[in-house]
Coordinates of C-alpha atoms and ligand atoms in Angstrom, one line a residue:
M639 CA 69.2 68.3 98.6
S640 CA 71.8 67.4 96.3
H641 CA 75.0 65.3 97.0
S642 CA 79.1 66.3 95.6
S643 CA 80.2 64.7 92.4
S644 CA 83.4 64.3 95.4
D645 CA 80.8 61.9 96.9
K646 CA 79.6 60.2 93.9
E647 CA 83.2 59.4 92.6
K648 CA 83.6 58.0 95.8
R649 CA 80.5 55.5 95.8
K650 CA 82.0 54.1 92.4
A651 CA 82.3 50.7 92.5
H652 CA 85.1 49.6 93.6
G653 CA 87.8 46.8 95.0
K654 CA 86.3 42.7 94.8
F655 CA 83.8 40.0 93.3
A656 CA 81.6 40.5 96.1
T657 CA 82.0 44.5 96.6
R658 CA 81.4 44.8 93.2
L659 CA 78.3 43.0 93.4
I660 CA 77.0 45.7 97.0
H661 CA 78.7 48.7 95.9
F662 CA 77.9 48.4 92.1
G663 CA 78.0 52.9 91.9
A664 CA 73.4 53.3 92.2
E665 CA 73.0 51.6 95.4
I666 CA 72.0 55.3 96.5
D667 CA 70.3 56.9 95.5
E668 CA 71.8 60.9 94.0
A669 CA 68.4 62.4 95.4
T670 CA 67.3 61.2 98.8
G671 CA 69.8 59.0 99.6
A672 CA 68.2 56.5 99.7
S673 CA 69.4 52.9 99.9
S674 CA 68.1 51.4 96.6
V675 CA 67.4 52.0 92.9
P676 CA 64.2 54.2 92.8
L677 CA 61.2 52.3 90.5
Y678 CA 61.8 55.3 87.6
Q679 CA 57.9 54.0 87.1
A680 CA 57.7 56.2 84.7
S681 CA 57.2 55.7 80.4
T682 CA 58.9 59.7 79.3
F683 CA 60.4 62.6 80.6
H684 CA 58.8 65.9 80.3
Q685 CA 61.4 69.0 78.8
A686 CA 61.7 71.9 79.7
D687 CA 63.8 73.7 77.9
L688 CA 63.7 71.8 74.3
E689 CA 67.2 73.9 73.4
A690 CA 68.3 71.2 76.0
S691 CA 70.6 68.2 75.7
Q692 CA 68.9 65.6 78.3
E693 CA 69.9 62.3 79.1
Y694 CA 66.2 60.7 79.1
D695 CA 63.1 61.4 77.3
Y696 CA 61.3 57.7 76.4
T697 CA 61.4 54.2 78.2
R698 CA 61.7 52.2 75.7
S699 CA 65.1 54.1 74.5
G700 CA 66.3 54.4 78.4
N701 CA 65.1 54.7 82.2
P702 CA 66.9 55.2 84.9
T703 CA 66.3 52.4 86.5
R704 CA 67.1 49.7 83.0
Q705 CA 70.0 52.0 82.9
A706 CA 71.6 50.5 86.4
L707 CA 71.4 47.2 85.7
E708 CA 72.3 47.5 82.6
D709 CA 75.3 49.5 83.5
Y710 CA 75.8 46.5 87.2
I711 CA 75.9 43.8 85.1
A712 CA 77.8 45.7 81.9
L713 CA 80.4 46.0 85.3
L714 CA 80.0 42.5 86.3
E715 CA 80.9 41.1 83.3
G716 CA 83.8 43.7 82.7
G717 CA 82.8 45.2 79.5
T718 CA 81.6 48.5 78.4
R719 CA 77.6 48.1 78.3
G720 CA 75.1 46.0 79.0
F721 CA 71.3 46.3 77.9
A722 CA 68.4 44.5 79.8
F723 CA 66.2 42.9 77.1
A724 CA 61.9 41.5 77.9
S725 CA 63.4 38.0 78.5
G726 CA 67.0 36.1 77.6
M727 CA 66.7 35.0 74.9
A728 CA 64.7 38.3 73.5
A729 CA 68.9 39.5 74.1
I730 CA 69.6 36.2 72.2
S731 CA 68.1 38.1 69.3
S732 CA 68.9 41.0 69.2
A733 CA 72.5 40.0 69.2
L734 CA 71.5 38.2 66.4
M735 CA 70.3 40.7 64.6
L736 CA 73.2 42.2 64.4
L737 CA 74.7 40.3 61.1
S738 CA 72.3 41.0 57.9
Q739 CA 71.1 38.8 55.2
G740 CA 73.4 36.0 52.9
D741 CA 75.7 36.7 57.1
H742 CA 77.2 33.1 58.5
V743 CA 77.5 32.3 61.6
I744 CA 78.6 28.8 63.2
C745 CA 76.6 27.7 67.0
T746 CA 77.9 25.7 69.3
E747 CA 76.0 21.6 68.8
D748 CA 74.2 21.7 72.1
V749 CA 72.7 25.1 72.2
Y750 CA 69.7 26.0 74.2
G751 CA 67.0 24.8 72.9
G752 CA 64.9 28.3 72.1
T753 CA 67.8 29.2 70.2
Y754 CA 68.3 26.0 67.9
R755 CA 65.3 27.2 67.1
L756 CA 65.5 31.1 66.6
L757 CA 68.1 30.6 64.6
T758 CA 67.0 27.1 62.3
T759 CA 62.9 28.8 62.3
I760 CA 63.5 32.1 62.3
M761 CA 67.1 33.3 61.2
N762 CA 67.0 30.8 58.2
R763 CA 63.9 33.3 56.9
M764 CA 65.3 36.7 57.7
G765 CA 68.5 35.0 54.4
V766 CA 71.0 34.3 58.0
E767 CA 72.6 30.9 57.3
S768 CA 73.9 28.7 60.7
T769 CA 76.5 24.9 61.0
F770 CA 76.2 23.1 63.8
V771 CA 78.9 21.8 65.7
D772 CA 80.9 20.0 68.2
M773 CA 82.8 23.4 69.1
T774 CA 84.4 21.6 71.4
N775 CA 86.3 20.8 68.6
I776 CA 88.5 23.3 67.1
A777 CA 88.7 21.8 63.5
E778 CA 85.2 20.6 63.2
V779 CA 85.0 25.3 64.1
R780 CA 87.0 25.7 61.2
A781 CA 85.9 23.2 58.5
A782 CA 82.8 24.9 58.9
L783 CA 84.1 28.5 58.2
R784 CA 82.3 30.3 54.9
S785 CA 83.8 33.1 53.1
N786 CA 80.3 35.1 54.5
T787 CA 80.6 33.5 58.2
R788 CA 81.1 36.4 60.4
A789 CA 80.2 35.3 64.1
V790 CA 81.0 32.6 66.4
F791 CA 78.2 32.0 69.1
I792 CA 79.3 29.5 71.4
E793 CA 78.0 28.4 75.3
T794 CA 79.6 26.7 77.8
P795 CA 79.0 24.8 79.6
S796 CA 76.6 23.4 76.9
N797 CA 73.3 22.0 78.2
P798 CA 72.0 19.2 79.3
T799 CA 75.7 17.1 79.5
L800 CA 78.1 20.1 80.7
R801 CA 80.7 19.9 77.7
I802 CA 83.0 22.8 78.1
T803 CA 84.5 24.9 74.7
D804 CA 87.5 25.9 75.3
I805 CA 86.3 29.9 75.0
G806 CA 90.3 31.1 74.8
E807 CA 90.9 29.2 71.0
I808 CA 87.3 30.1 69.5
A809 CA 88.2 33.9 70.8
A810 CA 91.0 33.9 68.9
F811 CA 89.7 31.9 66.0
A812 CA 87.2 34.2 65.2
K813 CA 89.7 37.4 65.7
E814 CA 91.9 35.8 63.2
H815 CA 88.6 35.4 60.1
D816 CA 87.0 38.4 61.7
L817 CA 84.4 36.8 62.7
L818 CA 82.3 38.4 65.7
T819 CA 81.6 36.4 68.9
M820 CA 78.7 35.6 71.4
L821 CA 78.7 33.7 74.6
D822 CA 75.8 32.2 76.1
N823 CA 76.4 33.2 80.3
T824 CA 73.6 31.6 82.1
F825 CA 74.5 28.7 83.9
M826 CA 77.7 29.9 84.5
T827 CA 77.3 33.8 85.2
P828 CA 79.7 36.8 86.1
Y829 CA 80.3 35.0 89.5
H830 CA 82.3 31.9 88.5
Q831 CA 83.4 33.1 84.3
R832 CA 84.0 36.0 82.7
P833 CA 83.9 35.2 79.0
I834 CA 84.4 39.2 78.2
E835 CA 88.3 38.7 79.8
L836 CA 89.1 36.3 77.1
G837 CA 88.6 38.0 74.1
I838 CA 85.2 37.3 73.2
D839 CA 82.6 40.2 71.2
I840 CA 79.1 40.1 73.5
V841 CA 77.9 38.1 76.1
L842 CA 74.5 36.6 77.0
H843 CA 72.8 36.0 79.9
S844 CA 68.9 34.6 80.6
A845 CA 69.0 36.6 83.4
T846 CA 66.0 34.2 84.3
K847 CA 67.6 32.2 86.3
F848 CA 71.0 32.4 88.2
L849 CA 71.2 36.8 88.3
G850 CA 67.8 36.6 89.2
G851 CA 67.9 33.6 91.1
H852 CA 64.0 33.5 92.5
S853 CA 62.4 32.1 89.7
D854 CA 60.3 35.5 89.4
V855 CA 61.6 37.8 86.8
L856 CA 61.8 36.3 83.2
A857 CA 64.8 38.7 82.0
G858 CA 67.5 39.3 79.3
L859 CA 70.8 40.7 79.5
A860 CA 73.9 41.5 76.9
V861 CA 77.0 44.0 77.4
V862 CA 79.7 44.1 75.1
A863 CA 83.2 44.7 74.8
N864 CA 83.6 48.1 73.1
D865 CA 81.8 51.2 72.3
S866 CA 80.8 50.7 68.3
L867 CA 79.3 46.9 69.5
G868 CA 77.7 48.7 72.3
R869 CA 76.1 51.6 70.1
R870 CA 75.4 49.2 67.0
M871 CA 73.5 47.0 70.4
K872 CA 71.8 50.7 71.4
Q873 CA 70.1 51.0 67.8
I874 CA 68.5 47.1 67.4
Q875 CA 67.2 47.4 71.8
N876 CA 65.9 50.2 70.7
G877 CA 64.5 49.6 67.3
M878 CA 63.3 46.5 68.3
G879 CA 62.0 48.0 71.6
N880 CA 61.7 44.2 72.9
V881 CA 63.8 46.5 76.7
L882 CA 63.0 45.2 79.4
G883 CA 59.7 46.3 82.1
I884 CA 61.1 48.7 85.3
Q885 CA 59.6 46.7 87.5
D886 CA 61.6 44.2 86.6
S887 CA 64.5 45.5 86.0
W888 CA 64.5 46.5 90.3
L889 CA 64.2 43.0 90.9
L890 CA 67.3 42.0 89.0
I891 CA 68.9 44.2 90.8
R892 CA 67.4 42.7 93.4
G893 CA 68.3 39.5 93.4
M894 CA 71.3 40.0 92.1
K895 CA 72.5 41.3 94.8
T896 CA 73.1 38.2 96.5
L897 CA 74.8 36.3 93.4
Q898 CA 77.7 35.3 95.4
A899 CA 76.2 34.0 98.3
R900 CA 73.5 32.1 96.3
M901 CA 76.1 30.4 94.0
E902 CA 79.0 30.0 96.8
M903 CA 76.5 27.7 98.6
S904 CA 74.6 25.8 95.3
E905 CA 77.5 25.2 93.9
K906 CA 78.6 24.2 97.6
G907 CA 75.9 21.7 97.5
A908 CA 75.8 19.9 93.4
R909 CA 80.0 19.3 94.3
R910 CA 78.8 17.4 96.9
L911 CA 75.8 15.8 94.9
A912 CA 78.1 15.0 92.2
Q913 CA 80.5 13.4 94.1
W914 CA 77.5 11.1 96.3
L915 CA 76.5 10.4 92.6
T916 CA 79.1 8.5 91.2
E917 CA 79.5 6.4 94.5
Q918 CA 75.4 4.3 93.5
P919 CA 75.6 1.3 91.7
D920 CA 72.3 2.9 90.2
I921 CA 73.5 5.9 89.1
D922 CA 74.7 5.3 85.0
V923 CA 76.6 8.6 84.0
V924 CA 76.9 11.7 86.2
Y925 CA 77.7 15.4 84.4
Y926 CA 79.8 18.1 86.5
P927 CA 82.8 18.8 84.9
G928 CA 84.5 19.4 88.8
L929 CA 83.9 15.6 88.5
P930 CA 87.6 14.2 87.1
N931 CA 86.8 12.5 84.7
H932 CA 84.9 15.2 83.2
P933 CA 86.5 15.5 80.3
G934 CA 86.7 19.1 79.3
R935 CA 87.8 19.7 83.6
E936 CA 90.8 21.7 83.0
I937 CA 89.8 23.8 80.1
H938 CA 87.3 25.0 82.4
E939 CA 89.0 25.1 85.4
K940 CA 91.7 27.1 83.1
Q941 CA 88.6 29.2 82.3
S942 CA 86.4 29.3 85.2
L943 CA 86.2 30.0 89.1
G944 CA 83.8 27.1 89.9
Y945 CA 81.4 24.2 88.2
G946 CA 78.5 25.8 89.0
A947 CA 75.7 24.4 90.6
V948 CA 74.0 22.1 87.7
V949 CA 74.5 18.9 87.4
S950 CA 72.5 16.0 85.3
F951 CA 72.3 12.4 85.5
D952 CA 71.8 9.2 83.8
V953 CA 69.6 7.1 85.2
G954 CA 69.2 4.4 82.5
S955 CA 65.9 4.9 81.9
G956 CA 62.8 7.0 81.4
E957 CA 60.2 4.5 83.6
K958 CA 63.5 5.1 86.4
A959 CA 63.1 8.9 85.2
K960 CA 59.2 9.1 84.9
K961 CA 59.7 7.1 89.1
L962 CA 62.0 10.2 90.6
L963 CA 60.3 12.5 88.6
S964 CA 57.1 11.7 91.0
K965 CA 58.1 10.9 94.4
V966 CA 61.1 13.6 95.1
K967 CA 60.0 15.6 97.1
I968 CA 62.0 19.0 97.8
P969 CA 62.6 20.0 93.7
L970 CA 60.4 22.1 91.9
V971 CA 59.5 19.4 89.1
A972 CA 59.7 22.5 86.4
V973 CA 61.7 23.6 83.4
S974 CA 63.8 26.2 84.0
L975 CA 67.3 26.5 87.2
G976 CA 69.0 28.9 88.9
A977 CA 66.7 29.9 91.9
V978 CA 67.0 30.0 95.4
E979 CA 64.8 26.2 94.9
S980 CA 66.4 22.9 93.5
I981 CA 64.9 22.8 90.5
L982 CA 65.3 19.2 88.9
S983 CA 64.7 18.7 84.5
Y984 CA 63.0 16.4 82.3
P985 CA 65.2 17.5 78.8
A986 CA 64.0 14.1 77.2
M987 CA 60.4 15.5 77.5
M988 CA 61.5 19.2 78.1
S989 CA 64.1 21.3 77.0
H990 CA 64.2 18.9 74.1
A991 CA 61.6 17.2 73.5
A992 CA 61.1 19.2 69.7
M993 CA 64.3 17.0 69.0
P994 CA 64.5 14.2 66.4
K995 CA 65.0 11.1 69.7
E996 CA 68.2 10.2 67.0
V997 CA 69.7 13.4 67.4
R998 CA 69.2 12.9 70.7
L999 CA 70.7 10.1 71.7
L1000 CA 74.1 11.3 69.6
R1001 CA 74.1 14.6 72.0
G1002 CA 73.8 11.7 75.0
I1003 CA 70.5 13.3 76.0
T1004 CA 69.1 9.7 76.5
D1005 CA 65.8 8.8 78.4
G1006 CA 67.6 8.5 81.6
L1007 CA 69.1 11.9 81.8
V1008 CA 67.4 14.0 84.7
R1009 CA 68.7 17.1 85.5
Y1010 CA 69.4 18.5 89.3
S1011 CA 69.9 22.7 89.5
V1012 CA 70.8 22.7 93.4
G1013 CA 69.3 25.3 95.2
L1014 CA 69.9 26.0 99.2
E1015 CA 68.5 23.7 100.9
D1016 CA 70.8 21.7 104.0
I1017 CA 72.3 18.9 100.8
E1018 CA 72.0 16.3 103.3
D1019 CA 68.6 16.9 102.4
I1020 CA 68.4 17.2 99.2
I1021 CA 70.6 13.9 99.2
E1022 CA 68.3 12.0 101.6
D1023 CA 65.2 12.6 99.0
L1024 CA 66.7 11.4 96.1
E1025 CA 67.9 8.8 98.1
Q1026 CA 64.0 7.5 99.1
A1027 CA 62.9 8.8 95.0
L1028 CA 65.5 6.5 93.7
R1029 CA 65.5 3.6 95.6
G1030 CA 61.8 4.1 97.5
Ligands
LIG68 C1 66.2 30.0 79.6 C2 68.0 29.7 79.0 C3 67.5 30.3 77.7 C4 66.3 31.1 77.1 O1 66.1 32.3 78.4 P1 64.8 33.2 78.6 O2 64.7 33.9 80.3 O3 64.0 31.2 78.9 O4 64.7 33.8 77.2 C5 68.7 31.0 77.1 N1 70.0 30.3 76.6 C6 70.6 29.0 78.5 C7 71.5 28.4 78.5 C8 68.8 29.3 78.9 O5 69.6 28.5 80.6

């Protein structure tokens, strides 16, 4: 049975974000009308006519299930081409492979720990140098520019203190100096922030977090803003072979369909939680871009459609933080974020444990700092649980 091309044309993604999340173009199988993307669990493809060119020949180079996911994320981010990788770090390291020996990259100082480790222990051995700067200060970014600088790597909001970089300002600086811009959009997702529309060249995701949304898939995604970058990324993805598996590609598509519904509810909860935390006398600091006193709030509102679902706060000491972690009953106490269940992390002993203590404290990552990723539980239950854990 074959569907006419006008049928496919009719189903071309259109409408607002929520509609595109569901009607992204591949949501109905063309051959059978099945209501989800088929799992093409195959490593290779029969070539009946060696003279004819065919779309798929080997799954590392291309697979229809993974392709549906790659087209889906490209549509959501407003880029020209998407790429699915085995993890967020596989996506980030592949993007950095666009650089060559002797190149220099300017990177945000409070970048994800894995990205920091990649740049300082692996990319440096390949002859790619990096300078870490306070990306919220354009003067510092300008001062880091060298004759061999080729790229700028941004993460906003940063983790765990949620500092805000002006995306448009950095993109303009990069264009002026012919630099490639990469942005880790994991915390915001394309529902809240679409960096390509602000001039960024490559958007990166740990899809393990909000995009997957269920703490059951490890995956990474990249989206590029133009065809020439698309061709170069394709060569890297195929050459390195760090592609996402077929079943995980399917699971990720499944999770992404509910992105807006999840983000809306979690963000609503995060806003309520952040406000409640500011009213508690025993909480020292609350970090959330939606709070009136957040230093980056105005910039964030200019470039994003929401504040996200992550709230960090300082309970005053390592002892109090550990007590809180041992007493909470609702959240998963774990590394990670962005899931249907709330996740409470302790940066000092988890994500930032490898950072020298002086550097960690300088970045505001004190022994009392915890990070709450608000899930889909009732927010009043979450607050009640925190209250008993803090006071009980
Ligand atoms: C988790 C995370 C990563 C790494 O992604 P993995 O899927 O764990 O490889 C990168 N950036 C940010 C902001 C993250 O939270």
